[in-house]
CSV table of C-alpha atoms and ligand atoms in Angstrom, one decimal:
chain,number,residue,atom,x,y,z
A,1,MET,CA,-1.9,1.8,-16.8
A,2,SER,CA,-1.7,2.5,-13.0
A,3,ILE,CA,-3.7,5.0,-10.6
A,4,ASN,CA,-2.6,5.6,-6.9
A,5,ALA,CA,-4.1,4.6,-4.0
A,6,GLU,CA,-5.1,9.0,-3.4
A,7,THR,CA,-6.7,9.6,-6.7
A,8,LEU,CA,-9.3,6.2,-6.9
A,9,ARG,CA,-9.9,7.6,-3.0
A,10,LYS,CA,-10.5,11.1,-4.2
A,11,GLN,CA,-12.8,9.8,-7.1
A,12,LEU,CA,-15.0,8.0,-4.6
A,13,GLU,CA,-15.2,11.0,-2.9
A,14,GLU,CA,-16.2,12.6,-5.6
A,15,LYS,CA,-18.5,10.1,-6.6
A,16,LYS,CA,-17.3,9.4,-9.5
A,17,PRO,CA,-18.3,6.5,-11.4
A,18,VAL,CA,-15.6,4.2,-11.6
A,19,PHE,CA,-16.5,0.0,-11.4
A,20,ILE,CA,-13.4,-1.2,-8.9
A,21,LEU,CA,-11.8,-4.7,-10.1
A,22,ASP,CA,-10.7,-7.0,-6.7
A,23,VAL,CA,-8.7,-9.7,-8.4
A,24,ARG,CA,-7.7,-11.2,-4.7
A,25,PRO,CA,-8.5,-15.6,-3.9
A,26,LYS,CA,-11.3,-14.6,-1.9
A,27,GLU,CA,-10.1,-14.8,1.8
A,28,GLN,CA,-8.6,-11.6,1.8
A,29,ARG,CA,-11.3,-10.3,-0.2
A,30,GLU,CA,-13.7,-11.2,2.8
A,31,GLU,CA,-11.0,-9.6,5.5
A,32,TRP,CA,-11.4,-6.4,3.4
A,33,GLN,CA,-12.0,-4.1,1.0
A,34,ILE,CA,-13.1,-1.5,-0.9
A,35,PRO,CA,-16.2,-0.3,-0.6
A,36,GLY,CA,-18.7,-0.2,-2.7
A,37,GLY,CA,-16.7,-3.2,-5.5
A,38,ASN,CA,-17.0,-6.0,-7.1
A,39,TYR,CA,-15.2,-10.1,-6.8
A,40,ILE,CA,-14.1,-11.8,-9.4
A,41,ASP,CA,-12.0,-15.1,-8.0
A,42,ALA,CA,-10.1,-14.6,-10.8
A,43,TYR,CA,-6.6,-14.5,-9.0
A,44,LYS,CA,-5.2,-18.1,-9.7
A,45,ARG,CA,-6.0,-18.3,-13.4
A,46,LEU,CA,-4.8,-15.1,-14.3
A,47,ASN,CA,-1.3,-16.0,-12.4
A,48,GLU,CA,-1.7,-19.4,-14.8
A,49,GLY,CA,-1.8,-17.0,-17.8
A,50,ASP,CA,-5.8,-17.7,-18.5
A,51,ALA,CA,-7.1,-14.0,-18.7
A,52,SER,CA,-10.7,-15.7,-20.5
A,53,VAL,CA,-11.4,-15.8,-16.7
A,54,LEU,CA,-12.2,-11.8,-16.7
A,55,ASP,CA,-14.9,-12.4,-20.0
A,56,GLU,CA,-17.1,-13.8,-16.3
A,57,ILE,CA,-17.9,-10.4,-15.2
A,58,ALA,CA,-20.0,-7.3,-17.0
A,59,ILE,CA,-18.5,-3.7,-16.6
A,60,PRO,CA,-21.1,-1.5,-17.2
A,61,GLU,CA,-20.3,0.3,-20.4
A,62,ASN,CA,-17.9,3.8,-20.2
A,63,THR,CA,-16.7,3.2,-16.6
A,64,GLU,CA,-13.0,3.5,-15.4
A,65,VAL,CA,-12.0,0.3,-14.7
A,66,ILE,CA,-9.8,0.3,-11.4
A,67,THR,CA,-8.5,-3.2,-10.5
A,68,VAL,CA,-7.5,-4.5,-7.1
A,69,CYS,CA,-4.7,-7.1,-5.6
A,70,ALA,CA,-3.3,-7.1,-2.4
A,71,ALA,CA,0.1,-5.3,-3.7
A,72,GLY,CA,-1.2,-4.0,-7.1
A,73,ARG,CA,0.6,-7.4,-9.0
A,74,THR,CA,-1.9,-9.6,-10.7
A,75,SER,CA,-4.5,-6.7,-10.4
A,76,GLN,CA,-1.6,-4.9,-13.3
A,77,ILE,CA,-2.5,-8.3,-15.5
A,78,ALA,CA,-5.8,-7.9,-15.4
A,79,ALA,CA,-5.8,-4.0,-16.0
A,80,SER,CA,-3.3,-5.2,-19.2
A,81,GLU,CA,-5.7,-7.7,-20.4
A,82,LEU,CA,-9.1,-5.7,-20.3
A,83,ARG,CA,-7.1,-3.3,-22.1
A,84,LYS,CA,-6.8,-5.6,-25.1
A,85,LYS,CA,-10.8,-5.8,-24.8
A,86,GLY,CA,-10.8,-2.2,-25.0
A,87,ILE,CA,-11.4,-1.5,-21.7
A,88,GLU,CA,-10.2,2.1,-20.3
A,89,ALA,CA,-8.5,-0.7,-17.1
A,90,PHE,CA,-6.0,1.1,-14.4
A,91,SER,CA,-4.8,-1.9,-11.6
A,92,LEU,CA,-4.6,0.1,-7.9
A,93,GLU,CA,-0.5,1.2,-7.2
A,94,GLY,CA,0.1,-1.0,-3.7
A,95,GLY,CA,-2.8,-2.4,-3.6
A,96,MET,CA,-5.2,-3.3,-0.7
A,97,LYS,CA,-1.8,-2.5,1.3
A,98,SER,CA,-1.5,1.0,-0.7
A,99,TRP,CA,-5.3,1.6,0.2
A,100,SER,CA,-4.6,1.1,3.9
A,101,LEU,CA,-4.0,5.0,4.1
A,102,ALA,CA,-7.3,5.4,2.7
A,103,TRP,CA,-9.7,7.8,4.3
A,104,ASN,CA,-13.2,9.8,4.0
A,105,THR,CA,-14.7,12.0,6.7
A,106,ALA,CA,-18.8,12.5,8.1
A,107,THR,CA,-19.8,15.8,10.3
A,108,LEU,CA,-21.7,15.9,14.0
A,109,VAL,CA,-22.9,19.6,13.8
A,110,PHE,CA,-24.3,21.1,17.0
A,111,ASN,CA,-24.6,24.4,18.2
A,112,ASN,CA,-21.9,25.3,19.6
A,113,PHE,CA,-19.7,23.1,18.1
A,114,GLU,CA,-19.1,20.8,15.5
A,115,ILE,CA,-17.2,17.5,15.2
A,116,ILE,CA,-15.9,15.6,12.1
A,117,GLN,CA,-15.0,11.3,12.1
A,118,LEU,CA,-11.9,11.1,10.2
A,119,ARG,CA,-12.3,6.9,8.9
A,120,ARG,CA,-9.0,5.8,7.3
A,121,THR,CA,-11.7,3.2,5.1
A,122,GLY,CA,-8.8,1.0,4.6
A,123,LYS,CA,-8.6,-0.2,7.9
A,124,GLY,CA,-11.4,0.8,10.6
A,125,CYS,CA,-9.8,3.1,12.9
A,126,LEU,CA,-11.7,6.4,13.2
A,127,SER,CA,-10.3,10.1,14.8
A,128,TYR,CA,-12.5,13.3,15.4
A,129,ILE,CA,-11.3,16.8,15.2
A,130,ILE,CA,-13.7,18.2,17.3
A,131,THR,CA,-14.0,22.2,16.4
A,132,SER,CA,-15.6,24.9,18.1
A,133,ASN,CA,-15.5,28.9,18.1
A,134,SER,CA,-12.2,28.2,15.5
A,135,GLU,CA,-10.8,26.0,17.9
A,136,ALA,CA,-9.7,22.0,17.5
A,137,VAL,CA,-8.6,19.2,19.0
A,138,ILE,CA,-7.5,15.8,17.5
A,139,VAL,CA,-8.5,12.9,19.0
A,140,ASP,CA,-6.7,9.0,18.3
A,141,ALA,CA,-5.1,10.4,15.3
A,142,SER,CA,-4.5,7.6,13.4
A,143,LEU,CA,-3.9,9.3,9.0
A,144,SER,CA,-0.9,10.8,7.8
A,145,PRO,CA,0.0,14.5,9.8
A,146,ALA,CA,-0.8,15.9,6.9
A,147,VAL,CA,-4.3,15.2,5.9
A,148,TYR,CA,-5.6,16.9,9.3
A,149,GLU,CA,-4.0,19.5,8.9
A,150,GLN,CA,-5.0,20.5,5.4
A,151,ILE,CA,-8.3,19.8,7.7
A,152,LEU,CA,-7.1,22.6,9.5
A,153,VAL,CA,-6.2,24.3,7.3
A,154,GLU,CA,-9.4,23.9,4.5
A,155,LYS,CA,-11.3,25.2,7.8
A,156,ASN,CA,-9.5,28.1,9.3
A,157,LEU,CA,-8.9,25.9,12.6
A,158,SER,CA,-7.1,26.9,15.6
A,159,LEU,CA,-4.9,22.8,16.5
A,160,LYS,CA,-4.7,23.5,20.6
A,161,PHE,CA,-4.1,20.0,21.5
A,162,LEU,CA,-4.4,16.7,20.8
A,163,LEU,CA,-5.4,13.7,22.7
A,164,GLU,CA,-5.6,10.4,23.1
A,165,THR,CA,-7.5,7.2,24.3
A,166,HIS,CA,-5.0,4.6,25.1
A,167,ILE,CA,-1.5,3.4,23.5
A,168,HIS,CA,-2.5,1.7,20.2
A,169,ALA,CA,-1.7,-2.0,18.9
A,170,ASP,CA,-3.5,-1.4,15.4
A,171,HIS,CA,-2.3,0.9,14.5
A,172,LEU,CA,1.1,4.1,14.8
A,173,SER,CA,-0.1,7.1,16.3
A,174,ARG,CA,0.3,9.6,15.0
A,175,ALA,CA,-0.3,12.3,17.7
A,176,LYS,CA,3.1,12.4,18.8
A,177,LEU,CA,4.1,14.0,15.0
A,178,LEU,CA,0.9,16.1,14.7
A,179,ALA,CA,1.7,17.8,18.9
A,180,GLU,CA,5.7,18.1,17.6
A,181,LYS,CA,4.6,19.6,13.9
A,182,ASN,CA,2.7,21.7,15.4
A,183,ASN,CA,4.1,22.6,18.8
A,184,VAL,CA,1.1,22.3,20.4
A,185,PRO,CA,0.9,20.0,24.1
A,186,LEU,CA,0.1,16.0,23.2
A,187,TYR,CA,-1.8,14.1,26.7
A,188,LEU,CA,-2.3,10.8,27.1
A,189,PRO,CA,-4.0,9.0,29.7
A,190,VAL,CA,-2.1,7.1,32.9
A,191,PRO,CA,-0.9,4.6,33.7
A,192,ASN,CA,0.8,4.2,30.3
A,193,LYS,CA,4.5,3.1,29.6
A,194,VAL,CA,5.4,5.8,27.5
A,195,SER,CA,8.8,7.1,26.8
A,196,PHE,CA,8.9,10.9,25.3
A,197,ALA,CA,7.1,13.2,27.1
A,198,PHE,CA,3.3,14.0,27.3
A,199,LYS,CA,1.6,15.6,29.0
A,200,PRO,CA,-1.2,12.3,31.5
A,201,VAL,CA,-5.0,12.7,31.7
A,202,GLU,CA,-6.6,11.1,34.8
A,203,ASP,CA,-10.0,10.8,35.5
A,204,GLY,CA,-12.0,14.2,35.8
A,205,ASN,CA,-10.0,16.0,34.4
A,206,VAL,CA,-12.2,19.4,32.0
A,207,PHE,CA,-10.4,20.3,28.9
A,208,LYS,CA,-11.8,23.6,27.6
A,209,THR,CA,-11.6,24.0,23.8
A,210,GLY,CA,-13.9,26.8,22.3
A,211,ASN,CA,-17.3,27.3,23.2
A,212,ILE,CA,-16.6,23.7,25.3
A,213,GLU,CA,-15.9,21.4,27.5
A,214,ILE,CA,-14.0,17.7,27.3
A,215,LYS,CA,-14.4,15.6,30.2
A,216,SER,CA,-12.0,13.1,31.3
A,217,ILE,CA,-13.5,9.1,32.2
A,218,SER,CA,-11.3,6.6,33.0
A,219,THR,CA,-12.4,3.1,31.8
A,220,PRO,CA,-9.7,0.3,32.1
A,221,GLY,CA,-10.4,-3.0,30.6
A,222,HIS,CA,-9.0,-2.8,27.1
A,223,THR,CA,-5.8,-1.4,28.2
A,224,LEU,CA,-5.1,-0.3,31.5
A,225,GLU,CA,-4.4,3.3,30.4
A,226,SER,CA,-7.9,3.2,27.9
A,227,MET,CA,-9.7,6.8,28.5
A,228,CYS,CA,-12.9,8.3,27.6
A,229,TYR,CA,-14.4,11.5,27.1
A,230,MET,CA,-16.8,13.3,26.9
A,231,ILE,CA,-17.7,16.4,24.3
A,232,ASP,CA,-20.0,19.4,25.7
A,233,ASP,CA,-22.1,16.5,27.9
A,234,LYS,CA,-23.7,15.3,24.8
A,235,ILE,CA,-20.2,12.8,22.6
A,236,LEU,CA,-18.8,9.9,24.1
A,237,LEU,CA,-15.7,9.2,22.9
A,238,THR,CA,-14.8,5.5,24.0
A,239,GLY,CA,-11.8,4.7,22.0
A,240,ASP,CA,-11.8,0.5,22.2
A,241,THR,CA,-13.2,0.1,25.7
A,242,LEU,CA,-16.9,0.4,23.2
A,243,PHE,CA,-18.2,0.2,20.5
A,244,ILE,CA,-21.7,0.2,17.9
A,245,ASP,CA,-21.9,-3.2,17.6
A,246,GLY,CA,-19.4,-5.3,20.3
A,247,VAL,CA,-17.0,-4.4,23.2
A,248,GLY,CA,-13.3,-4.1,23.3
A,249,ARG,CA,-10.5,-7.0,23.9
A,250,PRO,CA,-8.9,-7.3,27.4
A,251,ASP,CA,-6.2,-10.0,25.6
A,252,LEU,CA,-3.6,-8.3,24.5
A,253,LYS,CA,-0.3,-8.4,26.1
A,254,SER,CA,-1.5,-10.0,28.5
A,255,ASN,CA,-2.1,-14.0,29.7
A,256,GLU,CA,-5.0,-15.9,30.4
A,257,GLU,CA,-5.7,-14.6,34.1
A,258,GLU,CA,-4.9,-11.3,33.5
A,259,THR,CA,-7.2,-11.1,30.6
A,260,LYS,CA,-9.6,-12.6,33.2
A,261,ALA,CA,-8.9,-9.8,35.3
A,262,LYS,CA,-8.8,-7.5,32.6
A,263,ALA,CA,-12.0,-8.3,31.1
A,264,LYS,CA,-13.3,-8.1,34.9
A,265,THR,CA,-12.9,-4.3,35.1
A,266,LEU,CA,-13.4,-4.2,31.6
A,267,TYR,CA,-17.2,-4.9,33.2
A,268,ALA,CA,-17.0,-2.5,35.0
A,269,SER,CA,-15.8,0.1,33.5
A,270,LEU,CA,-19.1,-0.5,31.1
A,271,GLN,CA,-21.0,0.2,33.8
A,272,LYS,CA,-19.5,3.3,34.0
A,273,ILE,CA,-20.3,3.6,30.6
A,274,LEU,CA,-23.8,3.1,31.1
A,275,SER,CA,-24.5,4.2,33.9
A,276,LEU,CA,-24.8,8.1,31.8
A,277,PRO,CA,-27.3,9.7,30.1
A,278,GLY,CA,-29.0,7.6,27.4
A,279,ASP,CA,-28.8,9.7,24.9
A,280,THR,CA,-25.0,10.3,25.2
A,281,ILE,CA,-24.4,9.9,21.2
A,282,VAL,CA,-21.3,7.0,21.4
A,283,LEU,CA,-17.9,7.8,18.9
A,284,PRO,CA,-15.1,4.8,18.6
A,285,ALA,CA,-12.2,4.7,17.6
A,286,HIS,CA,-12.2,1.9,15.7
A,287,THR,CA,-15.1,0.2,13.5
A,288,GLY,CA,-14.6,-3.9,12.4
A,289,LYS,CA,-15.7,-2.7,8.7
A,290,PRO,CA,-14.5,-0.8,5.5
A,291,VAL,CA,-16.3,2.9,5.3
A,292,ASN,CA,-18.5,3.9,3.1
A,293,PHE,CA,-17.8,7.1,1.1
A,294,ASP,CA,-21.2,7.6,2.3
A,295,ASN,CA,-20.4,11.3,4.9
A,296,LYS,CA,-22.8,8.9,7.4
A,297,VAL,CA,-21.0,9.5,10.9
A,298,LEU,CA,-20.6,6.0,12.9
A,299,GLN,CA,-22.3,6.8,15.7
A,300,ALA,CA,-24.8,4.9,18.5
A,301,THR,CA,-26.6,6.4,21.6
A,302,LEU,CA,-25.7,4.6,24.4
A,303,ALA,CA,-29.5,4.1,25.0
A,304,THR,CA,-29.5,1.6,21.2
A,305,ILE,CA,-26.1,-0.6,22.0
A,306,LYS,CA,-27.1,-1.3,25.6
A,307,SER,CA,-30.1,-2.5,23.4
A,308,THR,CA,-28.0,-3.8,20.6
A,309,VAL,CA,-25.6,-5.7,21.5
A,310,PRO,CA,-25.8,-9.0,24.0
A,311,MET,CA,-22.3,-8.4,25.6
A,312,LEU,CA,-23.7,-5.3,27.9
A,313,GLN,CA,-26.5,-7.5,29.0
A,314,LEU,CA,-24.7,-10.3,30.9
A,315,SER,CA,-23.8,-10.3,34.6
A,316,GLU,CA,-19.9,-9.8,35.0
A,317,GLU,CA,-19.6,-13.7,35.5
A,318,ALA,CA,-21.3,-15.0,32.0
A,319,PHE,CA,-19.5,-11.6,30.6
A,320,VAL,CA,-16.1,-12.7,31.5
A,321,GLN,CA,-16.4,-16.0,30.0
A,322,THR,CA,-18.3,-14.6,27.5
A,323,ILE,CA,-15.4,-12.6,26.7
A,324,LEU,CA,-12.3,-15.7,27.3
A,325,GLN,CA,-14.4,-17.6,24.3
A,326,ARG,CA,-14.6,-15.3,21.7
A,327,ILE,CA,-11.1,-12.9,21.5
A,328,PRO,CA,-10.1,-13.3,17.7
A,329,SER,CA,-7.4,-12.8,16.9
A,330,THR,CA,-4.3,-11.2,17.4
A,331,PRO,CA,-3.7,-7.9,15.2
A,332,ALA,CA,-0.9,-8.5,12.4
A,333,ASN,CA,2.5,-6.6,14.1
A,334,TYR,CA,0.3,-5.5,17.4
A,335,LEU,CA,3.9,-6.0,19.6
A,336,THR,CA,5.5,-3.7,17.3
A,337,ILE,CA,3.2,-0.9,17.1
A,338,VAL,CA,2.7,-1.0,20.7
A,339,GLU,CA,6.4,-0.7,21.1
A,340,LYS,CA,6.7,2.2,18.3
A,341,ASN,CA,4.3,4.3,19.9
A,342,LEU,CA,6.1,3.4,23.5
A,343,THR,CA,8.9,5.4,21.8
A,344,GLY,CA,7.1,6.8,19.3
A,345,ASP,CA,10.1,6.8,16.9
A,346,PHE,CA,8.8,5.8,13.8
A,347,SER,CA,11.9,6.5,11.4
A,348,ASP,CA,13.0,2.8,10.7
A,349,ILE,CA,9.6,1.4,9.6
A,350,ASN,CA,7.2,1.9,6.7
A,351,PRO,CA,4.2,2.9,8.7
A,352,VAL,CA,2.4,0.8,5.4
A,353,ASP,CA,3.8,-2.7,5.7
A,354,LEU,CA,3.8,-2.4,10.6
A,355,GLU,CA,-0.1,-1.9,10.1
A,356,ALA,CA,-0.8,-3.8,6.9
A,357,GLY,CA,-4.5,-6.4,8.3
A,358,ALA,CA,-7.0,-6.4,9.3
A,359,ASN,CA,-8.7,-4.8,12.3
A,360,ARG,CA,-9.8,-7.2,14.7
A,361,CYS,CA,-10.1,-5.1,18.3
A,362,ALA,CA,-13.7,-5.6,19.1
A,363,ILE,CA,-15.4,-8.9,20.7
A,364,SER,CA,-19.4,-9.1,19.5
B,401,FE2,FE1,-6.0,-0.4,21.0
């Protein structure tokens, strides 16, 4: 008996009580989890045929159990063993790999516009739908196009264009697909090496949609083309340049000298961002943790980030040195992901296979 990721996602969204039982090896569990899940170190024993390990966890009565592993095989053993004990258990089909595409939303509401934050809880990617006067703009689309299209239909919104903060290395951008399907322009920051047609974004461009303006602010460092977007002078979409709890990594596709130079450039860009009003709300493109189904927007003001992220209080020299010391391990398959995002052709790949792995975009 199994359940697919979309069904579990809906159950969590509807706050239906389920007992998620993760049976993966500990190190996998520590890397990424399903929010609100429970854990038992049962992987080895289940695979050795010792189901007594499942007696070691108390399962609440009359609650559906969803067993979870990396790809949905050991979780099947766990589910059938629990069923033998009379517990209604289902195995998560495709395991955490399938869960990678699971998502939830939270919304910020202002007088003349709204921002829907779409959180890919299975991977940590954050994308946005900006709406004003029934018009919509999508930024950093990282989920299946159908997810955005469903929200557009539900809210009766007309998609006007798509924006990207940079060429992504951790996930496949769904912006080109969405632009083509909906016959709207795709704007990408330059300089970039994309080989398909797009409209370029440069520093200081102004986009109008509904009753608001979106202004581009060039913030190179994480990548050369990285761009932030200021919405109605209140909200700053920072891509992978600045996170709520850290700064972007400048090392991908770079040797040590290039990383050093990009870290300096990132420092200058962060100073530029920090010179904006302190009450500006920062909405980044990633989070390093699974996102709860709590409908709370992941956000912080610039003033808060400035006072809580020590990296932002360093001199340029110390900043560059600290970056070089703290570079996290490189994300899985990032070279292939970048290449796919540059050609926009995903026809020969399985996105979930390629995107597998935790998000490692931030340095804090
Ligand atoms: Fe990135």
